[in-house]
Amino acid sequence: IVRQRLGHLGSFWRRLWVRVFGLAPHLTVQEQAEVQKVVRRGSRPSPDFYITLTLAAGLASLGLLMNSPTIVIGAMLVAPLMTAILGMGFAVVLGDLRFLWGAAATALRGMVLAILMGFVVSLIVPGSVITDAIRSTAQPSLFDLVVALLAGAAAAYALCRHDVSAALVGVAVAGSLTPPLTTVGIGISLGDLSIAWGAGLMF
């Protein structure tokens, strides 16, 4: 879209556009196919997806109820939900409606599973109460929106570039998807709908 409008810009702005965006690395056709293969595989529901998400949601729930940031961070590293959400964005870029619905269905199942795990763990753990960690997860702000956008961009870039793929670990922590979802389940379990609503908005 922007390139189509370049004809109406002066030569200075055209040169500036080419210079700035020429610095960004480009993927070969083979690399594009490899990225598409990885994202499509990660966006499909599989036993590995459900098992790792169940474990991550259980860890996140316990970490929130124990008010332990360390356990919550561990849960962020295990959760596979980000790949399905990246798959939705990738499908939009490709204009692949079938892929989009498949990735959205996987993400939706993962969301329900994480909320359910938070609900169940909160019922099982004796003396469950709203901790500071739970409250912080249920208080979204505009800063959280900026973090989400930057984390999404970083995740997409790291996924496409093998040289910086290790950065996905950091992105998984920055874009913490599982703790807010489990907080929704905990809030419902403890009868605090304001916590559940705030955590849902955070997600």
mmCIF file with all atom_site columns, C-alpha atoms in Angstrom:
data_model
loop_
_atom_site.group_PDB
_atom_site.id
_atom_site.type_symbol
_atom_site.label_atom_id
_atom_site.label_alt_id
_atom_site.label_comp_id
_atom_site.label_asym_id
_atom_site.label_entity_id
_atom_site.label_seq_id
_atom_site.pdbx_PDB_ins_code
_atom_site.Cartn_x
_atom_site.Cartn_y
_atom_site.Cartn_z
_atom_site.occupancy
_atom_site.B_iso_or_equiv
_atom_site.pdbx_formal_charge
_atom_site.auth_seq_id
_atom_site.auth_comp_id
_atom_site.auth_asym_id
_atom_site.auth_atom_id
_atom_site.pdbx_PDB_model_num
ATOM 1   C CA . ILE A 1 1   ? 0.000   0.000   0.000  1.00 0.00 ? 1   ILE A CA 1
ATOM 2   C CA . VAL A 1 2   ? 2.779   2.406   0.935  1.00 0.00 ? 2   VAL A CA 1
ATOM 3   C CA . ARG A 1 3   ? 4.774   1.534   -2.161 1.00 0.00 ? 3   ARG A CA 1
ATOM 4   C CA . GLN A 1 4   ? 1.806   2.420   -4.353 1.00 0.00 ? 4   GLN A CA 1
ATOM 5   C CA . ARG A 1 5   ? 1.785   5.891   -2.834 1.00 0.00 ? 5   ARG A CA 1
ATOM 6   C CA . LEU A 1 6   ? 5.534   6.435   -3.320 1.00 0.00 ? 6   LEU A CA 1
ATOM 7   C CA . GLY A 1 7   ? 4.912   7.823   -6.779 1.00 0.00 ? 7   GLY A CA 1
ATOM 8   C CA . HIS A 1 8   ? 3.228   10.856  -5.199 1.00 0.00 ? 8   HIS A CA 1
ATOM 9   C CA . LEU A 1 9   ? 6.154   11.549  -2.855 1.00 0.00 ? 9   LEU A CA 1
ATOM 10  C CA . GLY A 1 10  ? 9.183   13.660  -3.543 1.00 0.00 ? 10  GLY A CA 1
ATOM 11  C CA . SER A 1 11  ? 12.482  12.045  -4.457 1.00 0.00 ? 11  SER A CA 1
ATOM 12  C CA . PHE A 1 12  ? 13.894  12.782  -0.975 1.00 0.00 ? 12  PHE A CA 1
ATOM 13  C CA . TRP A 1 13  ? 11.139  10.838  0.814  1.00 0.00 ? 13  TRP A CA 1
ATOM 14  C CA . ARG A 1 14  ? 11.370  8.031   -1.717 1.00 0.00 ? 14  ARG A CA 1
ATOM 15  C CA . ARG A 1 15  ? 15.108  7.687   -1.165 1.00 0.00 ? 15  ARG A CA 1
ATOM 16  C CA . LEU A 1 16  ? 14.598  7.850   2.607  1.00 0.00 ? 16  LEU A CA 1
ATOM 17  C CA . TRP A 1 17  ? 11.998  5.058   2.452  1.00 0.00 ? 17  TRP A CA 1
ATOM 18  C CA . VAL A 1 18  ? 14.277  2.824   0.378  1.00 0.00 ? 18  VAL A CA 1
ATOM 19  C CA . ARG A 1 19  ? 17.259  3.475   2.637  1.00 0.00 ? 19  ARG A CA 1
ATOM 20  C CA . VAL A 1 20  ? 15.445  2.883   5.940  1.00 0.00 ? 20  VAL A CA 1
ATOM 21  C CA . PHE A 1 21  ? 13.550  -0.245  4.915  1.00 0.00 ? 21  PHE A CA 1
ATOM 22  C CA . GLY A 1 22  ? 16.470  -1.522  2.866  1.00 0.00 ? 22  GLY A CA 1
ATOM 23  C CA . LEU A 1 23  ? 18.291  -2.113  6.149  1.00 0.00 ? 23  LEU A CA 1
ATOM 24  C CA . ALA A 1 24  ? 15.753  -4.758  7.170  1.00 0.00 ? 24  ALA A CA 1
ATOM 25  C CA . PRO A 1 25  ? 16.815  -8.316  6.256  1.00 0.00 ? 25  PRO A CA 1
ATOM 26  C CA . HIS A 1 26  ? 14.750  -10.115 3.638  1.00 0.00 ? 26  HIS A CA 1
ATOM 27  C CA . LEU A 1 27  ? 13.777  -13.785 3.644  1.00 0.00 ? 27  LEU A CA 1
ATOM 28  C CA . THR A 1 28  ? 14.492  -16.024 0.711  1.00 0.00 ? 28  THR A CA 1
ATOM 29  C CA . VAL A 1 29  ? 11.655  -18.081 -0.755 1.00 0.00 ? 29  VAL A CA 1
ATOM 30  C CA . GLN A 1 30  ? 13.033  -21.153 1.033  1.00 0.00 ? 30  GLN A CA 1
ATOM 31  C CA . GLU A 1 31  ? 13.166  -19.282 4.363  1.00 0.00 ? 31  GLU A CA 1
ATOM 32  C CA . GLN A 1 32  ? 9.612   -18.046 3.878  1.00 0.00 ? 32  GLN A CA 1
ATOM 33  C CA . ALA A 1 33  ? 8.433   -21.601 3.257  1.00 0.00 ? 33  ALA A CA 1
ATOM 34  C CA . GLU A 1 34  ? 10.263  -22.800 6.390  1.00 0.00 ? 34  GLU A CA 1
ATOM 35  C CA . VAL A 1 35  ? 8.684   -20.069 8.548  1.00 0.00 ? 35  VAL A CA 1
ATOM 36  C CA . GLN A 1 36  ? 5.247   -20.872 7.153  1.00 0.00 ? 36  GLN A CA 1
ATOM 37  C CA . LYS A 1 37  ? 5.771   -24.559 7.913  1.00 0.00 ? 37  LYS A CA 1
ATOM 38  C CA . VAL A 1 38  ? 6.814   -23.845 11.522 1.00 0.00 ? 38  VAL A CA 1
ATOM 39  C CA . VAL A 1 39  ? 3.913   -21.474 12.176 1.00 0.00 ? 39  VAL A CA 1
ATOM 40  C CA . ARG A 1 40  ? 1.343   -23.793 10.620 1.00 0.00 ? 40  ARG A CA 1
ATOM 41  C CA . ARG A 1 41  ? 2.617   -26.715 12.682 1.00 0.00 ? 41  ARG A CA 1
ATOM 42  C CA . GLY A 1 42  ? 2.506   -24.665 15.885 1.00 0.00 ? 42  GLY A CA 1
ATOM 43  C CA . SER A 1 43  ? -1.010  -23.432 15.130 1.00 0.00 ? 43  SER A CA 1
ATOM 44  C CA . ARG A 1 44  ? -2.519  -26.921 14.952 1.00 0.00 ? 44  ARG A CA 1
ATOM 45  C CA . PRO A 1 45  ? -4.058  -28.567 18.028 1.00 0.00 ? 45  PRO A CA 1
ATOM 46  C CA . SER A 1 46  ? -1.897  -31.523 19.026 1.00 0.00 ? 46  SER A CA 1
ATOM 47  C CA . PRO A 1 47  ? -1.288  -33.639 22.139 1.00 0.00 ? 47  PRO A CA 1
ATOM 48  C CA . ASP A 1 48  ? 1.934   -31.695 22.770 1.00 0.00 ? 48  ASP A CA 1
ATOM 49  C CA . PHE A 1 49  ? 0.031   -28.396 22.618 1.00 0.00 ? 49  PHE A CA 1
ATOM 50  C CA . TYR A 1 50  ? -2.594  -29.492 25.137 1.00 0.00 ? 50  TYR A CA 1
ATOM 51  C CA . ILE A 1 51  ? -0.142  -31.182 27.513 1.00 0.00 ? 51  ILE A CA 1
ATOM 52  C CA . THR A 1 52  ? 2.329   -28.281 27.650 1.00 0.00 ? 52  THR A CA 1
ATOM 53  C CA . LEU A 1 53  ? -0.479  -25.735 27.985 1.00 0.00 ? 53  LEU A CA 1
ATOM 54  C CA . THR A 1 54  ? -2.109  -27.733 30.802 1.00 0.00 ? 54  THR A CA 1
ATOM 55  C CA . LEU A 1 55  ? 1.201   -27.919 32.655 1.00 0.00 ? 55  LEU A CA 1
ATOM 56  C CA . ALA A 1 56  ? 1.907   -24.230 32.069 1.00 0.00 ? 56  ALA A CA 1
ATOM 57  C CA . ALA A 1 57  ? -1.554  -23.204 33.237 1.00 0.00 ? 57  ALA A CA 1
ATOM 58  C CA . GLY A 1 58  ? -1.201  -25.362 36.345 1.00 0.00 ? 58  GLY A CA 1
ATOM 59  C CA . LEU A 1 59  ? 2.170   -23.798 37.126 1.00 0.00 ? 59  LEU A CA 1
ATOM 60  C CA . ALA A 1 60  ? 0.846   -20.290 36.546 1.00 0.00 ? 60  ALA A CA 1
ATOM 61  C CA . SER A 1 61  ? -2.162  -20.913 38.788 1.00 0.00 ? 61  SER A CA 1
ATOM 62  C CA . LEU A 1 62  ? 0.004   -22.209 41.629 1.00 0.00 ? 62  LEU A CA 1
ATOM 63  C CA . GLY A 1 63  ? 2.499   -19.393 41.186 1.00 0.00 ? 63  GLY A CA 1
ATOM 64  C CA . LEU A 1 64  ? -0.260  -16.773 41.358 1.00 0.00 ? 64  LEU A CA 1
ATOM 65  C CA . LEU A 1 65  ? -1.906  -18.359 44.405 1.00 0.00 ? 65  LEU A CA 1
ATOM 66  C CA . MET A 1 66  ? 1.483   -18.698 46.121 1.00 0.00 ? 66  MET A CA 1
ATOM 67  C CA . ASN A 1 67  ? 2.398   -15.127 45.136 1.00 0.00 ? 67  ASN A CA 1
ATOM 68  C CA . SER A 1 68  ? 5.590   -16.475 43.547 1.00 0.00 ? 68  SER A CA 1
ATOM 69  C CA . PRO A 1 69  ? 6.851   -14.552 40.461 1.00 0.00 ? 69  PRO A CA 1
ATOM 70  C CA . THR A 1 70  ? 9.495   -17.226 39.828 1.00 0.00 ? 70  THR A CA 1
ATOM 71  C CA . ILE A 1 71  ? 6.906   -19.957 39.271 1.00 0.00 ? 71  ILE A CA 1
ATOM 72  C CA . VAL A 1 72  ? 4.791   -17.638 37.107 1.00 0.00 ? 72  VAL A CA 1
ATOM 73  C CA . ILE A 1 73  ? 7.813   -16.868 34.904 1.00 0.00 ? 73  ILE A CA 1
ATOM 74  C CA . GLY A 1 74  ? 8.445   -20.597 34.558 1.00 0.00 ? 74  GLY A CA 1
ATOM 75  C CA . ALA A 1 75  ? 4.869   -21.053 33.356 1.00 0.00 ? 75  ALA A CA 1
ATOM 76  C CA . MET A 1 76  ? 5.363   -18.326 30.744 1.00 0.00 ? 76  MET A CA 1
ATOM 77  C CA . LEU A 1 77  ? 8.310   -20.215 29.256 1.00 0.00 ? 77  LEU A CA 1
ATOM 78  C CA . VAL A 1 78  ? 6.369   -23.474 28.894 1.00 0.00 ? 78  VAL A CA 1
ATOM 79  C CA . ALA A 1 79  ? 3.118   -22.153 27.405 1.00 0.00 ? 79  ALA A CA 1
ATOM 80  C CA . PRO A 1 80  ? 2.704   -22.713 23.620 1.00 0.00 ? 80  PRO A CA 1
ATOM 81  C CA . LEU A 1 81  ? -0.270  -20.367 23.146 1.00 0.00 ? 81  LEU A CA 1
ATOM 82  C CA . MET A 1 82  ? 1.750   -17.570 21.531 1.00 0.00 ? 82  MET A CA 1
ATOM 83  C CA . THR A 1 83  ? 2.445   -19.632 18.404 1.00 0.00 ? 83  THR A CA 1
ATOM 84  C CA . ALA A 1 84  ? -1.255  -20.042 17.652 1.00 0.00 ? 84  ALA A CA 1
ATOM 85  C CA . ILE A 1 85  ? -1.825  -16.297 18.041 1.00 0.00 ? 85  ILE A CA 1
ATOM 86  C CA . LEU A 1 86  ? 1.153   -15.581 15.781 1.00 0.00 ? 86  LEU A CA 1
ATOM 87  C CA . GLY A 1 87  ? -0.430  -18.018 13.337 1.00 0.00 ? 87  GLY A CA 1
ATOM 88  C CA . MET A 1 88  ? -3.564  -15.870 13.242 1.00 0.00 ? 88  MET A CA 1
ATOM 89  C CA . GLY A 1 89  ? -1.498  -12.813 12.328 1.00 0.00 ? 89  GLY A CA 1
ATOM 90  C CA . PHE A 1 90  ? 0.447   -14.807 9.757  1.00 0.00 ? 90  PHE A CA 1
ATOM 91  C CA . ALA A 1 91  ? -2.783  -16.051 8.187  1.00 0.00 ? 91  ALA A CA 1
ATOM 92  C CA . VAL A 1 92  ? -4.000  -12.460 7.836  1.00 0.00 ? 92  VAL A CA 1
ATOM 93  C CA . VAL A 1 93  ? -0.759  -11.533 6.051  1.00 0.00 ? 93  VAL A CA 1
ATOM 94  C CA . LEU A 1 94  ? -1.155  -14.509 3.699  1.00 0.00 ? 94  LEU A CA 1
ATOM 95  C CA . GLY A 1 95  ? -4.858  -13.912 3.189  1.00 0.00 ? 95  GLY A CA 1
ATOM 96  C CA . ASP A 1 96  ? -5.471  -17.580 4.042  1.00 0.00 ? 96  ASP A CA 1
ATOM 97  C CA . LEU A 1 97  ? -8.923  -17.764 5.613  1.00 0.00 ? 97  LEU A CA 1
ATOM 98  C CA . ARG A 1 98  ? -8.785  -21.500 6.293  1.00 0.00 ? 98  ARG A CA 1
ATOM 99  C CA . PHE A 1 99  ? -5.466  -21.125 8.125  1.00 0.00 ? 99  PHE A CA 1
ATOM 100 C CA . LEU A 1 100 ? -6.891  -18.177 10.084 1.00 0.00 ? 100 LEU A CA 1
ATOM 101 C CA . TRP A 1 101 ? -9.906  -20.144 11.319 1.00 0.00 ? 101 TRP A CA 1
ATOM 102 C CA . GLY A 1 102 ? -7.707  -23.113 12.226 1.00 0.00 ? 102 GLY A CA 1
ATOM 103 C CA . ALA A 1 103 ? -5.266  -20.982 14.228 1.00 0.00 ? 103 ALA A CA 1
ATOM 104 C CA . ALA A 1 104 ? -8.146  -19.096 15.880 1.00 0.00 ? 104 ALA A CA 1
ATOM 105 C CA . ALA A 1 105 ? -9.798  -22.377 16.877 1.00 0.00 ? 105 ALA A CA 1
ATOM 106 C CA . THR A 1 106 ? -6.523  -23.614 18.392 1.00 0.00 ? 106 THR A CA 1
ATOM 107 C CA . ALA A 1 107 ? -6.049  -20.349 20.297 1.00 0.00 ? 107 ALA A CA 1
ATOM 108 C CA . LEU A 1 108 ? -9.645  -20.443 21.547 1.00 0.00 ? 108 LEU A CA 1
ATOM 109 C CA . ARG A 1 109 ? -9.294  -24.018 22.812 1.00 0.00 ? 109 ARG A CA 1
ATOM 110 C CA . GLY A 1 110 ? -6.062  -23.051 24.545 1.00 0.00 ? 110 GLY A CA 1
ATOM 111 C CA . MET A 1 111 ? -7.729  -20.061 26.194 1.00 0.00 ? 111 MET A CA 1
ATOM 112 C CA . VAL A 1 112 ? -10.596 -22.176 27.505 1.00 0.00 ? 112 VAL A CA 1
ATOM 113 C CA . LEU A 1 113 ? -8.181  -24.823 28.776 1.00 0.00 ? 113 LEU A CA 1
ATOM 114 C CA . ALA A 1 114 ? -6.040  -22.236 30.635 1.00 0.00 ? 114 ALA A CA 1
ATOM 115 C CA . ILE A 1 115 ? -9.107  -20.627 32.242 1.00 0.00 ? 115 ILE A CA 1
ATOM 116 C CA . LEU A 1 116 ? -10.431 -24.040 33.239 1.00 0.00 ? 116 LEU A CA 1
ATOM 117 C CA . MET A 1 117 ? -7.094  -24.991 34.811 1.00 0.00 ? 117 MET A CA 1
ATOM 118 C CA . GLY A 1 118 ? -7.060  -21.779 36.839 1.00 0.00 ? 118 GLY A CA 1
ATOM 119 C CA . PHE A 1 119 ? -10.593 -22.498 38.027 1.00 0.00 ? 119 PHE A CA 1
ATOM 120 C CA . VAL A 1 120 ? -9.853  -26.108 38.987 1.00 0.00 ? 120 VAL A CA 1
ATOM 121 C CA . VAL A 1 121 ? -6.521  -25.413 40.712 1.00 0.00 ? 121 VAL A CA 1
ATOM 122 C CA . SER A 1 122 ? -8.089  -22.594 42.722 1.00 0.00 ? 122 SER A CA 1
ATOM 123 C CA . LEU A 1 123 ? -10.814 -24.982 43.900 1.00 0.00 ? 123 LEU A CA 1
ATOM 124 C CA . ILE A 1 124 ? -8.337  -27.719 44.817 1.00 0.00 ? 124 ILE A CA 1
ATOM 125 C CA . VAL A 1 125 ? -5.742  -25.606 46.648 1.00 0.00 ? 125 VAL A CA 1
ATOM 126 C CA . PRO A 1 126 ? -6.875  -25.057 50.245 1.00 0.00 ? 126 PRO A CA 1
ATOM 127 C CA . GLY A 1 127 ? -7.095  -21.477 51.490 1.00 0.00 ? 127 GLY A CA 1
ATOM 128 C CA . SER A 1 128 ? -6.989  -19.881 48.048 1.00 0.00 ? 128 SER A CA 1
ATOM 129 C CA . VAL A 1 129 ? -7.093  -16.085 48.277 1.00 0.00 ? 129 VAL A CA 1
ATOM 130 C CA . ILE A 1 130 ? -6.503  -13.113 45.992 1.00 0.00 ? 130 ILE A CA 1
ATOM 131 C CA . THR A 1 131 ? -2.755  -12.404 46.195 1.00 0.00 ? 131 THR A CA 1
ATOM 132 C CA . ASP A 1 132 ? -0.761  -9.371  45.055 1.00 0.00 ? 132 ASP A CA 1
ATOM 133 C CA . ALA A 1 133 ? 0.402   -11.316 41.991 1.00 0.00 ? 133 ALA A CA 1
ATOM 134 C CA . ILE A 1 134 ? -3.224  -11.978 41.020 1.00 0.00 ? 134 ILE A CA 1
ATOM 135 C CA . ARG A 1 135 ? -4.160  -8.317  41.520 1.00 0.00 ? 135 ARG A CA 1
ATOM 136 C CA . SER A 1 136 ? -1.260  -7.115  39.371 1.00 0.00 ? 136 SER A CA 1
ATOM 137 C CA . THR A 1 137 ? -2.315  -9.494  36.588 1.00 0.00 ? 137 THR A CA 1
ATOM 138 C CA . ALA A 1 138 ? -5.828  -8.068  36.676 1.00 0.00 ? 138 ALA A CA 1
ATOM 139 C CA . GLN A 1 139 ? -4.882  -4.379  36.395 1.00 0.00 ? 139 GLN A CA 1
ATOM 140 C CA . PRO A 1 140 ? -4.202  -3.653  32.720 1.00 0.00 ? 140 PRO A CA 1
ATOM 141 C CA . SER A 1 141 ? -3.013  -0.273  31.467 1.00 0.00 ? 141 SER A CA 1
ATOM 142 C CA . LEU A 1 142 ? -1.982  1.350   28.204 1.00 0.00 ? 142 LEU A CA 1
ATOM 143 C CA . PHE A 1 143 ? 1.603   0.369   28.977 1.00 0.00 ? 143 PHE A CA 1
ATOM 144 C CA . ASP A 1 144 ? 0.527   -3.284  28.808 1.00 0.00 ? 144 ASP A CA 1
ATOM 145 C CA . LEU A 1 145 ? -0.910  -2.654  25.343 1.00 0.00 ? 145 LEU A CA 1
ATOM 146 C CA . VAL A 1 146 ? 2.404   -1.191  24.171 1.00 0.00 ? 146 VAL A CA 1
ATOM 147 C CA . VAL A 1 147 ? 4.265   -4.176  25.667 1.00 0.00 ? 147 VAL A CA 1
ATOM 148 C CA . ALA A 1 148 ? 1.906   -6.559  23.851 1.00 0.00 ? 148 ALA A CA 1
ATOM 149 C CA . LEU A 1 149 ? 2.474   -4.851  20.494 1.00 0.00 ? 149 LEU A CA 1
ATOM 150 C CA . LEU A 1 150 ? 6.263   -4.790  20.922 1.00 0.00 ? 150 LEU A CA 1
ATOM 151 C CA . ALA A 1 151 ? 6.329   -8.409  22.147 1.00 0.00 ? 151 ALA A CA 1
ATOM 152 C CA . GLY A 1 152 ? 4.263   -9.503  19.149 1.00 0.00 ? 152 GLY A CA 1
ATOM 153 C CA . ALA A 1 153 ? 6.598   -7.718  16.737 1.00 0.00 ? 153 ALA A CA 1
ATOM 154 C CA . ALA A 1 154 ? 9.646   -9.205  18.484 1.00 0.00 ? 154 ALA A CA 1
ATOM 155 C CA . ALA A 1 155 ? 8.119   -12.689 18.388 1.00 0.00 ? 155 ALA A CA 1
ATOM 156 C CA . ALA A 1 156 ? 7.348   -12.442 14.674 1.00 0.00 ? 156 ALA A CA 1
ATOM 157 C CA . TYR A 1 157 ? 10.861  -11.207 13.909 1.00 0.00 ? 157 TYR A CA 1
ATOM 158 C CA . ALA A 1 158 ? 12.567  -13.843 16.067 1.00 0.00 ? 158 ALA A CA 1
ATOM 159 C CA . LEU A 1 159 ? 10.449  -16.577 14.500 1.00 0.00 ? 159 LEU A CA 1
ATOM 160 C CA . CYS A 1 160 ? 11.545  -15.528 11.019 1.00 0.00 ? 160 CYS A CA 1
ATOM 161 C CA . ARG A 1 161 ? 15.245  -15.125 11.832 1.00 0.00 ? 161 ARG A CA 1
ATOM 162 C CA . HIS A 1 162 ? 17.105  -18.238 12.981 1.00 0.00 ? 162 HIS A CA 1
ATOM 163 C CA . ASP A 1 163 ? 19.991  -16.110 14.249 1.00 0.00 ? 163 ASP A CA 1
ATOM 164 C CA . VAL A 1 164 ? 17.781  -14.514 16.911 1.00 0.00 ? 164 VAL A CA 1
ATOM 165 C CA . SER A 1 165 ? 15.408  -17.408 17.580 1.00 0.00 ? 165 SER A CA 1
ATOM 166 C CA . ALA A 1 166 ? 16.707  -17.597 21.156 1.00 0.00 ? 166 ALA A CA 1
ATOM 167 C CA . ALA A 1 167 ? 14.963  -14.273 21.744 1.00 0.00 ? 167 ALA A CA 1
ATOM 168 C CA . LEU A 1 168 ? 11.624  -16.125 21.666 1.00 0.00 ? 168 LEU A CA 1
ATOM 169 C CA . VAL A 1 169 ? 12.289  -17.164 25.265 1.00 0.00 ? 169 VAL A CA 1
ATOM 170 C CA . GLY A 1 170 ? 12.424  -13.525 26.339 1.00 0.00 ? 170 GLY A CA 1
ATOM 171 C CA . VAL A 1 171 ? 9.371   -12.701 24.250 1.00 0.00 ? 171 VAL A CA 1
ATOM 172 C CA . ALA A 1 172 ? 7.439   -15.505 25.964 1.00 0.00 ? 172 ALA A CA 1
ATOM 173 C CA . VAL A 1 173 ? 8.129   -13.794 29.298 1.00 0.00 ? 173 VAL A CA 1
ATOM 174 C CA . ALA A 1 174 ? 7.347   -10.289 28.041 1.00 0.00 ? 174 ALA A CA 1
ATOM 175 C CA . GLY A 1 175 ? 4.094   -11.312 26.355 1.00 0.00 ? 175 GLY A CA 1
ATOM 176 C CA . SER A 1 176 ? 2.748   -13.275 29.297 1.00 0.00 ? 176 SER A CA 1
ATOM 177 C CA . LEU A 1 177 ? -0.412  -14.921 27.958 1.00 0.00 ? 177 LEU A CA 1
ATOM 178 C CA . THR A 1 178 ? -1.042  -17.802 30.356 1.00 0.00 ? 178 THR A CA 1
ATOM 179 C CA . PRO A 1 179 ? -1.081  -15.992 33.753 1.00 0.00 ? 179 PRO A CA 1
ATOM 180 C CA . PRO A 1 180 ? -3.928  -13.606 32.799 1.00 0.00 ? 180 PRO A CA 1
ATOM 181 C CA . LEU A 1 181 ? -6.022  -16.504 31.498 1.00 0.00 ? 181 LEU A CA 1
ATOM 182 C CA . THR A 1 182 ? -5.517  -18.581 34.624 1.00 0.00 ? 182 THR A CA 1
ATOM 183 C CA . THR A 1 183 ? -6.315  -15.473 36.678 1.00 0.00 ? 183 THR A CA 1
ATOM 184 C CA . VAL A 1 184 ? -9.681  -15.336 34.920 1.00 0.00 ? 184 VAL A CA 1
ATOM 185 C CA . GLY A 1 185 ? -10.381 -18.872 36.155 1.00 0.00 ? 185 GLY A CA 1
ATOM 186 C CA . ILE A 1 186 ? -9.148  -18.042 39.657 1.00 0.00 ? 186 ILE A CA 1
ATOM 187 C CA . GLY A 1 187 ? -11.319 -14.930 39.793 1.00 0.00 ? 187 GLY A CA 1
ATOM 188 C CA . ILE A 1 188 ? -14.402 -16.898 38.754 1.00 0.00 ? 188 ILE A CA 1
ATOM 189 C CA . SER A 1 189 ? -13.591 -19.656 41.249 1.00 0.00 ? 189 SER A CA 1
ATOM 190 C CA . LEU A 1 190 ? -13.218 -17.172 44.124 1.00 0.00 ? 190 LEU A CA 1
ATOM 191 C CA . GLY A 1 191 ? -16.311 -15.235 43.080 1.00 0.00 ? 191 GLY A CA 1
ATOM 192 C CA . ASP A 1 192 ? -14.417 -12.023 42.258 1.00 0.00 ? 192 ASP A CA 1
ATOM 193 C CA . LEU A 1 193 ? -15.663 -11.065 38.797 1.00 0.00 ? 193 LEU A CA 1
ATOM 194 C CA . SER A 1 194 ? -13.721 -7.778  38.775 1.00 0.00 ? 194 SER A CA 1
ATOM 195 C CA . ILE A 1 195 ? -10.491 -9.803  38.940 1.00 0.00 ? 195 ILE A CA 1
ATOM 196 C CA . ALA A 1 196 ? -11.711 -12.097 36.162 1.00 0.00 ? 196 ALA A CA 1
ATOM 197 C CA . TRP A 1 197 ? -12.734 -9.136  33.981 1.00 0.00 ? 197 TRP A CA 1
ATOM 198 C CA . GLY A 1 198 ? -9.467  -7.267  34.545 1.00 0.00 ? 198 GLY A CA 1
ATOM 199 C CA . ALA A 1 199 ? -7.379  -10.353 33.771 1.00 0.00 ? 199 ALA A CA 1
ATOM 200 C CA . GLY A 1 200 ? -9.399  -11.019 30.624 1.00 0.00 ? 200 GLY A CA 1
ATOM 201 C CA . LEU A 1 201 ? -8.770  -7.458  29.498 1.00 0.00 ? 201 LEU A CA 1
ATOM 202 C CA . MET A 1 202 ? -5.064  -7.892  30.273 1.00 0.00 ? 202 MET A CA 1
ATOM 203 C CA . PHE A 1 203 ? -4.980  -10.976 28.047 1.00 0.00 ? 203 PHE A CA 1
#
